[in-house]
């Protein structure tokens, strides 16, 4: 038993490090892609003094803590978002492993979650959900589902995720004569629906709608927004999809169990 616990700790530590490293790449991706820069070529650098970051500057989370959140060259403050992105991907790597275990689909699910983190950041900053992320993310989700629940799960999930969001977009534009969400949200619906399935897609959209309502309510209560304030819905959908993937089925089963009593 002690040996098993030690092995689990070693695996968890390795996966957390792997996730944090992927998170560093996600930070670069979220910064460069919407600005039209290549995230594959070119060295990471300070956005103020253009100083190229060295190996010690690129150690996930720890380098930010060691530098006290500032550039070693010019002293410019580095946002806390960067270690948070790395920590989020590290947590996803561990939680996804705990949910799946050592299966072939794990690497696909790992990258799928990291793409959702990137989409969350980009939509929060630019209200943009690039096809360059949602389309590969959908392919990863379909491939992972083929190794597990199968094509019916993926197709029904995509139909619910993308279809529901498309209907909401059409209804909003028809009734209110203005754009409520974009096509990127619909493509994101296909991306998460393919992996979480039809029930998970419904849970995802419900959680995102609840989160958006709460944030919108706070904005109106503090007079920083009103009914016409646009919120980046993808920034609610992305984390909701990750939550639904990990715990959605258990929540639905528990809820149905209560109804049968």
XYZ file of C-alpha atoms in Angstrom, residues 1 4 6 17 39 43 45 61 95 121 124 145 160 176 184 196 206-207 225 229 231 233 240 247 258:
25
model
C 0.000 0.000 0.000
C 1.323 2.337 -4.319
C 4.572 6.570 -3.362
C 5.269 19.385 -13.958
C 3.785 30.848 -31.201
C 11.974 33.203 -28.286
C 10.598 37.975 -24.394
C 5.442 29.272 -11.580
C -7.267 15.799 -12.344
C -7.716 33.642 -21.811
C -11.444 37.128 -21.908
C -14.049 9.674 -27.734
C -26.324 19.318 -28.302
C -33.369 41.467 -29.898
C -16.849 30.867 -32.293
C -18.371 15.383 -22.681
C -26.035 25.372 -17.768
C -22.935 26.035 -15.644
C -22.680 47.181 -16.638
C -23.115 44.680 -21.531
C -19.743 39.213 -21.757
C -19.412 33.642 -23.068
C -17.513 24.818 -17.382
C -17.677 15.736 -12.370
C -32.617 12.058 -5.567
